[in-house]
CSV table of C-alpha atoms in Angstrom, one decimal:
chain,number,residue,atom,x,y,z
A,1,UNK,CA,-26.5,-19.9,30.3
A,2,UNK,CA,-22.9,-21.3,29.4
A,3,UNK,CA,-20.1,-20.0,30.6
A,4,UNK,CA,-17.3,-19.3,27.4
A,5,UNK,CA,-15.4,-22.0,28.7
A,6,UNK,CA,-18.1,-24.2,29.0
A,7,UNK,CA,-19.2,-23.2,25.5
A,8,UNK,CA,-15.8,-23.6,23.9
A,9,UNK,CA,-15.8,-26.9,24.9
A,10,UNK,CA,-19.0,-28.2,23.5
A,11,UNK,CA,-18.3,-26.1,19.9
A,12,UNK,CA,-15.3,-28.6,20.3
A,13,UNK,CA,-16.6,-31.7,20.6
A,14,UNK,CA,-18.9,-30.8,17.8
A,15,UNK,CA,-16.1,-30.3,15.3
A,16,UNK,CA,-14.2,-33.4,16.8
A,17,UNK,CA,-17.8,-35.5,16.3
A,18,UNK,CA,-17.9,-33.8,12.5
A,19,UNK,CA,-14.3,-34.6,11.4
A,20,UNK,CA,-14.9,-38.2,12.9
A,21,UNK,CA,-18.4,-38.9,11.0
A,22,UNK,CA,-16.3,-37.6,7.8
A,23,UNK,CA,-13.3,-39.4,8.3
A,24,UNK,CA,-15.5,-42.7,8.7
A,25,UNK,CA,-17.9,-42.0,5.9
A,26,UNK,CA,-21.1,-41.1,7.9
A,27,UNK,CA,-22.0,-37.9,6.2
A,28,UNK,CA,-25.6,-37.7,6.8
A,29,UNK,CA,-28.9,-35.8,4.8
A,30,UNK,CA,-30.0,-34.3,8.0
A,31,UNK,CA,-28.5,-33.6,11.3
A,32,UNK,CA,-32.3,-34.4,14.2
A,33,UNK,CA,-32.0,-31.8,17.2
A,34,UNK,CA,-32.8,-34.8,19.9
A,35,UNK,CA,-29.2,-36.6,17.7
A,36,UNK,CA,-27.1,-33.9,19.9
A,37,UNK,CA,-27.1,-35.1,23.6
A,38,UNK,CA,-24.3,-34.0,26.1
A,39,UNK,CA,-23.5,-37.1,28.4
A,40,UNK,CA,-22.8,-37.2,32.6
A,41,UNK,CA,-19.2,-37.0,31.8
A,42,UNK,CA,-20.1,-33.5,30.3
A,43,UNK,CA,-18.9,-34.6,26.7
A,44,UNK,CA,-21.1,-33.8,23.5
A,45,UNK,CA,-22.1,-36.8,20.9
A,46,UNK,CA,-24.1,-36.4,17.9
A,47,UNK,CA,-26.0,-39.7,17.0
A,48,UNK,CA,-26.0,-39.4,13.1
A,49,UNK,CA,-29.1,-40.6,10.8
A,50,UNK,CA,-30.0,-40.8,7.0
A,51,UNK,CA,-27.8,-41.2,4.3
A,52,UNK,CA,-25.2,-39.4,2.4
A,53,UNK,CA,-27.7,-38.3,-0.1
A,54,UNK,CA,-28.1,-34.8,0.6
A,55,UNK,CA,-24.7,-33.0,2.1
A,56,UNK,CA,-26.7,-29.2,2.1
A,57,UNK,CA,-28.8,-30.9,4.8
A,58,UNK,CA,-26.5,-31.7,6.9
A,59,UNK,CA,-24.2,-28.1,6.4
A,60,UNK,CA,-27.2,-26.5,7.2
A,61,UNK,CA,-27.4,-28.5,10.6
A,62,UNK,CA,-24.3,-28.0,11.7
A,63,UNK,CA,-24.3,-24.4,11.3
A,64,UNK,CA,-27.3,-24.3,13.6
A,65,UNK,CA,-26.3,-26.4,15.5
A,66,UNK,CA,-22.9,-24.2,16.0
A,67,UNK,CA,-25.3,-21.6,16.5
A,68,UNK,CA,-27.5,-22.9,19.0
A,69,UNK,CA,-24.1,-23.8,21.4
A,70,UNK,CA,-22.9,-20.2,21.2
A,71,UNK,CA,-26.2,-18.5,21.5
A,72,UNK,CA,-26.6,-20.3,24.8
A,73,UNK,CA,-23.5,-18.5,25.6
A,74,UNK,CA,-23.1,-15.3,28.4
A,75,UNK,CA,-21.4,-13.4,25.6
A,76,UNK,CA,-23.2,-12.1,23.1
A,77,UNK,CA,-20.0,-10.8,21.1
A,78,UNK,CA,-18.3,-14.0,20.9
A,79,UNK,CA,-21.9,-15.6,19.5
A,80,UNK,CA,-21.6,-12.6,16.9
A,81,UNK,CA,-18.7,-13.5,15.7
A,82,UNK,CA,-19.2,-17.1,15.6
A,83,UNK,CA,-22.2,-16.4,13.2
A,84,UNK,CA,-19.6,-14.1,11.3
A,85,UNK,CA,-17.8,-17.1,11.2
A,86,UNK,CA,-20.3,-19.3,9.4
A,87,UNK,CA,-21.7,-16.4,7.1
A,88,UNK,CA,-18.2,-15.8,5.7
A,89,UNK,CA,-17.0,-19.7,5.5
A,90,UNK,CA,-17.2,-21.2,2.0
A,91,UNK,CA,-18.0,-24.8,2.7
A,92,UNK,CA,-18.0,-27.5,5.9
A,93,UNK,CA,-14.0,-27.4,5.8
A,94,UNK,CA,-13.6,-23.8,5.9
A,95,UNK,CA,-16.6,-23.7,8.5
A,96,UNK,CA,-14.8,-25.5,11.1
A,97,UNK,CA,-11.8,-23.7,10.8
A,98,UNK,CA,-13.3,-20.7,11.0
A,99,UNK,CA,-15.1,-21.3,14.3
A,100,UNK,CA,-12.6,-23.4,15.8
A,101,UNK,CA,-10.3,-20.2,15.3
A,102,UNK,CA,-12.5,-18.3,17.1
A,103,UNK,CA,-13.7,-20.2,20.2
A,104,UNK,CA,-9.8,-21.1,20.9
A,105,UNK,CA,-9.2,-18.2,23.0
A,106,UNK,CA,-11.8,-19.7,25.5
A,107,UNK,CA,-10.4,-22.7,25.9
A,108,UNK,CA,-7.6,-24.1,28.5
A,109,UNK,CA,-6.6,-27.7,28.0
A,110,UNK,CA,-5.4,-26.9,32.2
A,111,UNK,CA,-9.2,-26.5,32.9
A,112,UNK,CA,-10.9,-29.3,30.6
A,113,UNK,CA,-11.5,-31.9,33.6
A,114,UNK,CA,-13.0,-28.5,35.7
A,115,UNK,CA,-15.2,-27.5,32.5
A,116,UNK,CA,-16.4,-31.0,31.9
A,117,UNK,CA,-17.2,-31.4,35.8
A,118,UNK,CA,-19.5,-28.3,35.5
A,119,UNK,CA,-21.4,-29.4,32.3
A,120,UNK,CA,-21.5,-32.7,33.7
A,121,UNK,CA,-24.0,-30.8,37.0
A,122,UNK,CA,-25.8,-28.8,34.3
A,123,UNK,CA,-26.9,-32.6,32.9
A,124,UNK,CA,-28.0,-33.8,36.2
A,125,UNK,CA,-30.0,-30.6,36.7
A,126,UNK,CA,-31.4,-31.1,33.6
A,127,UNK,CA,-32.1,-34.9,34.1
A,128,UNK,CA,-33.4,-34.3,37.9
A,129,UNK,CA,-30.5,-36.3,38.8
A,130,UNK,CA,-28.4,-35.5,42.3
A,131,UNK,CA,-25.5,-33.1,41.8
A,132,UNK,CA,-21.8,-34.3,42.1
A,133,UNK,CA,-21.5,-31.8,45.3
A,134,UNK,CA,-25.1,-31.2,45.8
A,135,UNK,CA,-28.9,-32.5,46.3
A,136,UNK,CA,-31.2,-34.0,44.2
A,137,UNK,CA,-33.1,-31.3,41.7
A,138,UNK,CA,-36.2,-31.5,40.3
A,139,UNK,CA,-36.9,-32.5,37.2
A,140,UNK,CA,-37.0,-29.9,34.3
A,141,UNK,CA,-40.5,-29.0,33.7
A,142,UNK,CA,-40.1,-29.8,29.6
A,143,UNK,CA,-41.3,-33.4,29.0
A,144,UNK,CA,-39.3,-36.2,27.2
A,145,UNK,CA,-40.0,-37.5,24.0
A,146,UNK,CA,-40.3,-41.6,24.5
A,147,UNK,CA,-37.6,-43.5,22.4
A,148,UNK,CA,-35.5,-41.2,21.8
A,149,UNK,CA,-31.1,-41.5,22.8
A,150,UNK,CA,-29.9,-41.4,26.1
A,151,UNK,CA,-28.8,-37.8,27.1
A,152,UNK,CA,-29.6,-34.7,27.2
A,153,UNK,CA,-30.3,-32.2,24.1
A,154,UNK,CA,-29.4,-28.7,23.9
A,155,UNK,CA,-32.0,-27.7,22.3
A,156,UNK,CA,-34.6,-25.9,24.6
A,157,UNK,CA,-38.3,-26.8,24.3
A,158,UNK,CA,-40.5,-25.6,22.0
A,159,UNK,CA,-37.8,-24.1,20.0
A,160,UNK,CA,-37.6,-24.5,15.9
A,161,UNK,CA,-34.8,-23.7,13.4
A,162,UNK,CA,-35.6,-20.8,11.3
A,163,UNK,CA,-36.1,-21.2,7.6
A,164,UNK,CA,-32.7,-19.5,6.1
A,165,UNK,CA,-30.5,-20.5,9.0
A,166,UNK,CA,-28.1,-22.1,6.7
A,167,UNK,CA,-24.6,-20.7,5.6
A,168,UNK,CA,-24.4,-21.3,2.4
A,169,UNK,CA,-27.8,-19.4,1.9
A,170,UNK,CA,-27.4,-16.2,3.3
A,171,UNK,CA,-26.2,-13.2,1.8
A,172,UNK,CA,-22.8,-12.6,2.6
A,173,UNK,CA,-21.6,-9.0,3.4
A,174,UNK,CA,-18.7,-7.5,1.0
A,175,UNK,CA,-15.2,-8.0,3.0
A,176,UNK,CA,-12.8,-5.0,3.0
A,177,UNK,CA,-10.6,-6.9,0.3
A,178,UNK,CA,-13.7,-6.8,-2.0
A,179,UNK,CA,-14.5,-3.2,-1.6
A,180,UNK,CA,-11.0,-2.4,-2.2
A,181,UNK,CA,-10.3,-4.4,-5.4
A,182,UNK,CA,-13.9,-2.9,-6.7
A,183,UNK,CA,-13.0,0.9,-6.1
A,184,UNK,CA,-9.9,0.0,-8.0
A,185,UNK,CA,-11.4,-1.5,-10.8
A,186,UNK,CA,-14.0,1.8,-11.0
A,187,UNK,CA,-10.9,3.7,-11.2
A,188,UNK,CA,-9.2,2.0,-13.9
A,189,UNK,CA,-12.3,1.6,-15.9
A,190,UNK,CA,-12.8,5.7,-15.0
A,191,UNK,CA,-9.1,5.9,-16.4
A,192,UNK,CA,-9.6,4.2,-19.2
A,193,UNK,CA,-12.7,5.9,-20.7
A,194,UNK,CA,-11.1,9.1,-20.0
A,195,UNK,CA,-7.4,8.5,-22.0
A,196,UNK,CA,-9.5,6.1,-24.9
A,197,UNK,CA,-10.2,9.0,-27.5
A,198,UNK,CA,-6.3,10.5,-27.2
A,199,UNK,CA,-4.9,7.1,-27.3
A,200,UNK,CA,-7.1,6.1,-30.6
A,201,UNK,CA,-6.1,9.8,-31.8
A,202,UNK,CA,-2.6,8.5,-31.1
A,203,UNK,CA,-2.9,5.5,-32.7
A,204,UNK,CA,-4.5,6.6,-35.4
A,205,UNK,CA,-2.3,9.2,-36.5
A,206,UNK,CA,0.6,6.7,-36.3
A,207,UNK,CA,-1.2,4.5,-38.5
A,208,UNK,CA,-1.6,7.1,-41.0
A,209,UNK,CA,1.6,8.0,-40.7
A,210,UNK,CA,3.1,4.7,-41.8
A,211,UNK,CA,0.4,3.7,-44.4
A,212,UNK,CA,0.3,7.2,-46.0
A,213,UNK,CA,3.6,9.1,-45.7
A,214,UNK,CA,3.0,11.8,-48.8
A,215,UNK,CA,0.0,14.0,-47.6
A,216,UNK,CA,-1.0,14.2,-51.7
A,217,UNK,CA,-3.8,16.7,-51.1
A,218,UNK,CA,-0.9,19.5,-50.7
A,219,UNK,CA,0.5,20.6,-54.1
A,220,UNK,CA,3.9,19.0,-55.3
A,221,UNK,CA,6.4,21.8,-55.7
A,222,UNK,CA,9.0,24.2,-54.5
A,223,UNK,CA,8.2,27.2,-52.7
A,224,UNK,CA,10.3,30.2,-54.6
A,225,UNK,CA,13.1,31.3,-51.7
A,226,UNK,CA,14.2,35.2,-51.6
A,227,UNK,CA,17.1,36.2,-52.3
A,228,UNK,CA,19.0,38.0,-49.6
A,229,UNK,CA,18.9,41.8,-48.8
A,230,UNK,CA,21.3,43.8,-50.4
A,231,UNK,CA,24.1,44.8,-47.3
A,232,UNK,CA,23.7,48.7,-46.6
A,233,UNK,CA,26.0,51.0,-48.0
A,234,UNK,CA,27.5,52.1,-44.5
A,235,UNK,CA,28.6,48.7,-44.0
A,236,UNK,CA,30.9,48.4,-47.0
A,237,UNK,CA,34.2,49.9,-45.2
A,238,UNK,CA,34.1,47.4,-42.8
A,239,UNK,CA,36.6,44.8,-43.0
A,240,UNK,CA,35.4,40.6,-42.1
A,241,UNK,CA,37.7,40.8,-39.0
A,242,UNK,CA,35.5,43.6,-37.4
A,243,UNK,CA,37.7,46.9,-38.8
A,244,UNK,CA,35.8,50.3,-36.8
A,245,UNK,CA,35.1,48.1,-33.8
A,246,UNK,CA,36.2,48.6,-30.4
A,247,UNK,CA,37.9,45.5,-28.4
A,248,UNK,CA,37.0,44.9,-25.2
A,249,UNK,CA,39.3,45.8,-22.4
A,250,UNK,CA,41.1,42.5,-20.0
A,251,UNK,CA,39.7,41.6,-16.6
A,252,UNK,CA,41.7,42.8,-13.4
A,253,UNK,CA,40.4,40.9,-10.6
A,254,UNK,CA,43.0,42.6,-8.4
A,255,UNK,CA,44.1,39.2,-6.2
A,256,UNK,CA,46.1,36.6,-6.6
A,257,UNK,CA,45.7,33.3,-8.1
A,258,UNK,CA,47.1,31.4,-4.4
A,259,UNK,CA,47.7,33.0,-1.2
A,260,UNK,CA,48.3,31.4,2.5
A,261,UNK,CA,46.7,27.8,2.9
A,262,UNK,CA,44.3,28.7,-0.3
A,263,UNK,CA,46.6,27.0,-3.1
A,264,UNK,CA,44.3,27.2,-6.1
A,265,UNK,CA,41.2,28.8,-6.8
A,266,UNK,CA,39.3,27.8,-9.7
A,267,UNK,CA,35.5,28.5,-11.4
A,268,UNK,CA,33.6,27.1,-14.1
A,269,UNK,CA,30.6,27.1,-15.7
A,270,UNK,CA,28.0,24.4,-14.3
A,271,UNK,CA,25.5,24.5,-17.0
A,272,UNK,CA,27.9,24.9,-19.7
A,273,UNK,CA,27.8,28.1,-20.7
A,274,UNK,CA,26.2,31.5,-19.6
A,275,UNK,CA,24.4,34.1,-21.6
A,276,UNK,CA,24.5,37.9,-20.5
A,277,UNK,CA,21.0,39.2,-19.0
A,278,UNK,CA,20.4,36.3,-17.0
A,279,UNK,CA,21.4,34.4,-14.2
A,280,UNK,CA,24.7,32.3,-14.6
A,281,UNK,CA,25.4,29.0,-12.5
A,282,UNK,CA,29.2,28.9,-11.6
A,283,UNK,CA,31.1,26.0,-9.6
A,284,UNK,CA,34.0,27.4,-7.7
A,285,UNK,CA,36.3,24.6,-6.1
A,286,UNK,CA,39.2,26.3,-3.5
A,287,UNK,CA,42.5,23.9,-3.5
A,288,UNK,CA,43.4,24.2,0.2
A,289,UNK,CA,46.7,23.1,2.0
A,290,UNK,CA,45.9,19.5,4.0
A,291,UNK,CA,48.4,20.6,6.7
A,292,UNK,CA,46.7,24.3,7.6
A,293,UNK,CA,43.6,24.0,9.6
A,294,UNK,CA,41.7,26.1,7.7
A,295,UNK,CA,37.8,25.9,9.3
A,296,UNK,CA,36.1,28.2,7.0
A,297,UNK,CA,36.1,29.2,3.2
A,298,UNK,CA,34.0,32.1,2.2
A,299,UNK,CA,34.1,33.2,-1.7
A,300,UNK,CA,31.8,35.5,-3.9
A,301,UNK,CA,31.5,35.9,-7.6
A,302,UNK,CA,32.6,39.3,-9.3
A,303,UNK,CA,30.7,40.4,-12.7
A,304,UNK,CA,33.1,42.9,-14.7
A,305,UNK,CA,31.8,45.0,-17.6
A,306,UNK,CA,34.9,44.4,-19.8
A,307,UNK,CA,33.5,47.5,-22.1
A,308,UNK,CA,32.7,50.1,-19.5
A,309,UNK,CA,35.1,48.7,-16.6
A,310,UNK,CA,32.1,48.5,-14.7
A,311,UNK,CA,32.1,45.6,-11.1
A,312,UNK,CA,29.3,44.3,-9.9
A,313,UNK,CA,29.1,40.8,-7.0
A,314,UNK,CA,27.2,38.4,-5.9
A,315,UNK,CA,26.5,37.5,-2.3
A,316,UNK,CA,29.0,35.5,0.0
A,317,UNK,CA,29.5,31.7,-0.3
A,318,UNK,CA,30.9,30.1,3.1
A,319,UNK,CA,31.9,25.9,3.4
A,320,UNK,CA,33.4,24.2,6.1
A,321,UNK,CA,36.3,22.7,5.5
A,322,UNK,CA,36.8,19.3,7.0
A,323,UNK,CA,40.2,18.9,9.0
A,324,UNK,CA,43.1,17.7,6.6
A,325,UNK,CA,40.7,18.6,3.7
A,326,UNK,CA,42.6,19.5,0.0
A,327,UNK,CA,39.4,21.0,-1.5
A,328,UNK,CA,36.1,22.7,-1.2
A,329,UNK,CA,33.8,23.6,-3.9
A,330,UNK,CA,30.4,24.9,-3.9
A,331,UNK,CA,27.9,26.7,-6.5
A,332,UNK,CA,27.2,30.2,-7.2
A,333,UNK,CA,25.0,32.2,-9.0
A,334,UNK,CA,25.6,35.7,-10.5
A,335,UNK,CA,23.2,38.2,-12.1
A,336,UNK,CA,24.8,38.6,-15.9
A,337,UNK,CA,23.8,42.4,-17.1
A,338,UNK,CA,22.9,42.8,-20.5
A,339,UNK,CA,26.8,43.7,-21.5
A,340,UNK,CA,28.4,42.9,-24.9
A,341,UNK,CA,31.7,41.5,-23.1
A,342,UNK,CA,32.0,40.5,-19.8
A,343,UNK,CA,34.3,38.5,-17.1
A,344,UNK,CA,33.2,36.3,-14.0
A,345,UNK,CA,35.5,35.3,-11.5
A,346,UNK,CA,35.7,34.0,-8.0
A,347,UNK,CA,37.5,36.0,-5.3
A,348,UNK,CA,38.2,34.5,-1.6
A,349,UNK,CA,37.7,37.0,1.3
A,350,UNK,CA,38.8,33.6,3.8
A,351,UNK,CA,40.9,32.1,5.2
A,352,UNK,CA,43.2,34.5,2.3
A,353,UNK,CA,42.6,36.8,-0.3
A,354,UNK,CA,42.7,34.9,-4.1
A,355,UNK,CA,41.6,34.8,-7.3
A,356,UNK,CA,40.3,32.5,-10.0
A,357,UNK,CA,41.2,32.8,-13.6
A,358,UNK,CA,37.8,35.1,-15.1
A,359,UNK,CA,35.2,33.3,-17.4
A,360,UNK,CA,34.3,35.5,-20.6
A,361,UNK,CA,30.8,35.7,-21.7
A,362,UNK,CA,31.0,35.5,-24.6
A,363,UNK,CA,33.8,33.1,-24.8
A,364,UNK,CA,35.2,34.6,-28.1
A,365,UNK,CA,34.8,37.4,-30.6
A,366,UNK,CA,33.5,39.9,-28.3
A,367,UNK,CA,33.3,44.0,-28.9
A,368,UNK,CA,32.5,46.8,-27.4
């Protein structure tokens, strides 16, 4: 059994033999098992034979023969994912790459002459040769074939390749990229089929649109138009400028537009205008002196029934005011009763007592 090191080393020198045979244009049909011998020295050579006739051959040889050198290994996980390797490469290029990536982690450049020394002992075992450091070993008990190249092979005795060994014939399994980019092409095909019948409604519609603007099935004329109702009688006294109604009364907010540091206190609407019955979105921004170290602004917002004199308020807005600070603002929101006329304005309860100018609703023309 090989040691990872030891195995690194010879799934080296077979990708160093393969670049070289392709580099010198030996690229044989078939790849022998007694070709791969590993010399005294501990290196690996491949003896090559045939022709260049058939390159599938040889593919498939090296790939067993890859996977011959890491079975051999003591660890079974690194021969997995050297036959990962192979399964997933897509020709002899990517094959060595793939491999060679894997089995660098076992190798040291520090401990080549070390690695080789030890392979070299595994040969003279092998061979019945005397050890570097130790005695003479007997002979292994599988016999030599006659004629064959100097060496040692790797491949044990009575072993044969198996029939679908090769790479490029195997079934590879689906990679995570794959099955991604295929559940998201079921979704856009899902997609699709589900917004096809609106779209070609859509479509459709347009295209009747611009091709046949006059619907002619519907008749070609006027609808008669009523005439208005007569006014009622009780209405006649009054006057256009509202004559019998009752004008709504002014706002008194009862504090004063600027008081200690607060210099100006304005509101506005924030949505642009404000309807009674609902809720109304005010912006209230509190002109402060720079030079007064105010710390806290609290304000609220005051509804007043201009018809019945009626005050209702909203709940407390506080903002910190940064040191040398002219302004704060914030927004408020006030519950608008269902009033004819009414007012909204802002009223400070710190670090003073003020008032904004009140915001009618409605604006103009109001009555009681």
């Amino acid at each position: 059994m090989l040691t990872r090191a030891q195995a690194a080393l010879l799934v080296d020198d077979v990708i160093c033999q393969l670049e070289l045979a392709r580099r010198q244009g030996r690229y044989p049909s078939r790849l022998r098992d007694d070709a791969v011998t590993v010399s005294e020295t501990g290196r690996l050579t491949i003896a090559w034979n045939g022709s260049a006739a058939d390159g599938h051959a040889a593919d498939e040889s090296v790939a067993r023969l890859l996977r011959s050198v890491v079975t051999s290994c003591r660890c079974p996980e690194r021969a997995d994912q050297v036959d990962e390797s192979i399964d997933e490469a897509t020709d002899l290029e990517d094959l060595m790459r793939r491999v060679r990536h894997v089995v660098a982690a076992d190798g040291d450049p520090a401990e080549e002459s070390r690695v080789r020394s030890q392979l070299a002992a595994l040969v003279a075992v092998v061979a019945g040769r005397p050890c570097p450091d130790g005695p003479v070993v007997a002979q292994a008990a599988a016999p030599r074939r006659p004629g064959r190249a100097t060496g040692t092979s790797l491949a044990p005795a009575g072993w044969y390749p198996p029939a679908r060994i090769g790479w490029h014939r195997r079934r590879r399994r689906p990679s995570r990229r794959q099955g991604v980019l295929g559940l998201v092409a079921i979704l856009i095909l899902v997609g699709t089929l589900w917004a096809a019948p609106r779209v070609w409604a859509e479509l459709r519609r347009g295209w009747d649109a611009v091709l046949n603007p006059v619907d002619t099935s519907e008749p070609n004329r006027i609808s008669p138009v009523s005439p208005p109702p007569p006014e009622p009688a009780g209405d006649q006294g009054k006057s256009a400028t509202g004559a019998g109604t009752t004008a709504p009364g002014p706002v008194q907010v009862g504090a004063p537009a600027a008081a200690g540091p607060i210099s100006l206190v304005t509101a506005t609407f924030a949505n642009g205008e404000c309807t009674s019955g609902r809720m109304c979105a005010v912006r209230v921004d509190v002109h402060l002196d720079s030079t007064a170290n105010v710390g806290t602004v609290t304000w609220k917002l005051n509804v007043y029934d201009r018809c019945s004199g009626a005050v209702g308020t909203s709940a407390e807005v506080s903002l910190a005011a940064q040191p040398g600070g002219e302004e704060v603002y914030g927004i408020g929101w006030a519950d608008l009763p269902p009033a004819a006329a009414l007012g909204v304005a802002a009223v400070t309860s710190a670090p003073a007592t003020a008032a904004s100018e009140p915001l009618l609703v409605p604006a103009e023309n109001a009555t009681c």
